[in-house]
Amino acid sequence: MTEFPEVSAEHHGDHTHRDVTGGWLRPAVFGAMDGLVSNFALIAGMDGGTSSGSKFIVLAGLAGLAAGAFSMAAGEYTSVASQRELAHAEIEVERGEIDKHPLDEEIELAETYRAKGLDPDLAGKVAKQFHADPDQALEEHVREELGIDPTDLPNPVVAAASSFICFAVGAFIPLAPYLLGAENVLPSLILSLTALFVCGAVVSRVTSRSWWYSGLRQLLLGAAAAALTYFVGPSSAQASADSG
């Protein structure tokens, strides 16, 4: 029996990867950014289009926080659950093909390995070894043909919870100055723009972008959305007054 050398402790300690398929990062980032931008844009629009005072703006901000958080969570749960169900359906299709045509599926797997550069003899042996165990064969076919890991599919509950919490936190930031007694949008603007930059910079820790690029990108996109909504507020108020 051929013995393989063990991986060195130094390499084993350095060669670790972050979770890229757990289904939490995208909804967390999207939820935080969406909550921050959308609620600040709503508050800015209300500030620009109403003279009812900060209490009315606080009420609108709280409503935006609650509605957005629940909507984001429901949307994330439904979309990730649907994606997971589709993956399970395709896995069952592949299971059926392996049960009905085991030899053809084994040849197909060997062809996949040959296309990747393995020697034809070795590719055939590897495929045969996988097909000795139907469960292993299924996992390998799913990875090769569907590009997914059947044992590590995104979790809809994790996605929904991440989205809900992060949206609520993001949406609370522009609202906080008004809860502390602010009478105009300036403190909320400063805090929101700062938070946009910081959030973008933090996200860069799990991406290949530099912190200043990610921070500046999020700052500019959020500021543009808020500015457009701020000017929509007075325009809508004027149109309503004219029609009245």
GROMACS .gro file of N, CA and C in nm, residues 91-103 105-106 109 126-143 145 150-151:
model
  111
   91ILE      N    1  -3.037   1.727  -0.757
   91ILE     CA    2  -2.961   1.616  -0.696
   91ILE      C    3  -3.040   1.486  -0.711
   92GLU      N    4  -3.170   1.493  -0.690
   92GLU     CA    5  -3.253   1.373  -0.704
   92GLU      C    6  -3.257   1.325  -0.848
   93VAL      N    7  -3.256   1.419  -0.944
   93VAL     CA    8  -3.249   1.380  -1.085
   93VAL      C    9  -3.120   1.301  -1.111
   94GLU      N   10  -3.010   1.352  -1.057
   94GLU     CA   11  -2.881   1.285  -1.075
   94GLU      C   12  -2.880   1.149  -1.006
   95ARG      N   13  -2.942   1.141  -0.889
   95ARG     CA   14  -2.950   1.012  -0.817
   95ARG      C   15  -3.024   0.910  -0.903
   96GLY      N   16  -3.133   0.953  -0.964
   96GLY     CA   17  -3.210   0.863  -1.049
   96GLY      C   18  -3.131   0.814  -1.170
   97GLU      N   19  -3.051   0.905  -1.229
   97GLU     CA   20  -2.969   0.867  -1.343
   97GLU      C   21  -2.862   0.765  -1.304
   98ILE      N   22  -2.803   0.783  -1.187
   98ILE     CA   23  -2.701   0.688  -1.139
   98ILE      C   24  -2.764   0.552  -1.112
   99ASP      N   25  -2.887   0.552  -1.056
   99ASP     CA   26  -2.955   0.425  -1.029
   99ASP      C   27  -2.991   0.353  -1.159
  100LYS      N   28  -3.036   0.428  -1.261
  100LYS     CA   29  -3.083   0.366  -1.385
  100LYS      C   30  -2.969   0.333  -1.482
  101HIS      N   31  -2.869   0.418  -1.484
  101HIS     CA   32  -2.761   0.400  -1.582
  101HIS      C   33  -2.624   0.413  -1.514
  102PRO      N   34  -2.593   0.321  -1.423
  102PRO     CA   35  -2.467   0.336  -1.346
  102PRO      C   36  -2.342   0.334  -1.433
  103LEU      N   37  -2.338   0.245  -1.535
  103LEU     CA   38  -2.219   0.236  -1.619
  103LEU      C   39  -2.201   0.363  -1.702
  105GLU      N   40  -2.306   0.660  -1.633
  105GLU     CA   41  -2.268   0.769  -1.543
  105GLU      C   42  -2.121   0.758  -1.501
  106GLU      N   43  -2.075   0.634  -1.484
  106GLU     CA   44  -1.934   0.613  -1.451
  106GLU      C   45  -1.844   0.659  -1.567
  109LEU      N   46  -1.837   1.034  -1.575
  109LEU     CA   47  -1.748   1.090  -1.473
  109LEU      C   48  -1.602   1.076  -1.515
  126VAL      N   49  -1.040   0.617  -1.108
  126VAL     CA   50  -1.098   0.707  -1.008
  126VAL      C   51  -1.250   0.704  -1.015
  127ALA      N   52  -1.304   0.710  -1.137
  127ALA     CA   53  -1.450   0.706  -1.153
  127ALA      C   54  -1.506   0.574  -1.100
  128LYS      N   55  -1.439   0.464  -1.129
  128LYS     CA   56  -1.486   0.333  -1.080
  128LYS      C   57  -1.483   0.326  -0.929
  129GLN      N   58  -1.380   0.384  -0.868
  129GLN     CA   59  -1.370   0.382  -0.722
  129GLN      C   60  -1.482   0.464  -0.659
  130PHE      N   61  -1.513   0.579  -0.717
  130PHE     CA   62  -1.625   0.659  -0.665
  130PHE      C   63  -1.756   0.582  -0.680
  131HIS      N   64  -1.775   0.512  -0.792
  131HIS     CA   65  -1.901   0.443  -0.816
  131HIS      C   66  -1.915   0.315  -0.736
  132ALA      N   67  -1.810   0.276  -0.666
  132ALA     CA   68  -1.823   0.162  -0.575
  132ALA      C   69  -1.916   0.195  -0.459
  133ASP      N   70  -1.929   0.323  -0.429
  133ASP     CA   71  -2.019   0.370  -0.323
  133ASP      C   72  -2.118   0.467  -0.386
  134PRO      N   73  -2.247   0.431  -0.397
  134PRO     CA   74  -2.346   0.517  -0.464
  134PRO      C   75  -2.354   0.658  -0.405
  135ASP      N   76  -2.339   0.670  -0.274
  135ASP     CA   77  -2.347   0.803  -0.212
  135ASP      C   78  -2.228   0.891  -0.253
  136GLN      N   79  -2.109   0.830  -0.254
  136GLN     CA   80  -1.991   0.904  -0.297
  136GLN      C   81  -2.001   0.941  -0.444
  137ALA      N   82  -2.053   0.848  -0.523
  137ALA     CA   83  -2.070   0.874  -0.666
  137ALA      C   84  -2.164   0.992  -0.686
  138LEU      N   85  -2.274   0.995  -0.612
  138LEU     CA   86  -2.370   1.104  -0.625
  138LEU      C   87  -2.306   1.237  -0.589
  139GLU      N   88  -2.235   1.242  -0.477
  139GLU     CA   89  -2.170   1.367  -0.436
  139GLU      C   90  -2.073   1.417  -0.542
  140GLU      N   91  -1.997   1.324  -0.600
  140GLU     CA   92  -1.897   1.364  -0.699
  140GLU      C   93  -1.963   1.413  -0.828
  141HIS      N   94  -2.068   1.345  -0.871
  141HIS     CA   95  -2.140   1.390  -0.991
  141HIS      C   96  -2.202   1.528  -0.969
  142VAL      N   97  -2.258   1.548  -0.852
  142VAL     CA   98  -2.321   1.677  -0.823
  142VAL      C   99  -2.217   1.789  -0.823
  143ARG      N  100  -2.102   1.764  -0.762
  143ARG     CA  101  -1.996   1.864  -0.761
  143ARG      C  102  -1.947   1.895  -0.902
  145GLU      N  103  -2.100   1.824  -1.205
  145GLU     CA  104  -2.199   1.863  -1.304
  145GLU      C  105  -2.279   1.986  -1.264
  150PRO      N  106  -2.333   1.912  -0.219
  150PRO     CA  107  -2.463   1.873  -0.163
  150PRO      C  108  -2.467   1.869  -0.012
  151THR      N  109  -2.351   1.868   0.054
  151THR     CA  110  -2.348   1.866   0.200
  151THR      C  111  -2.335   2.005   0.261
   0.00000   0.00000   0.00000
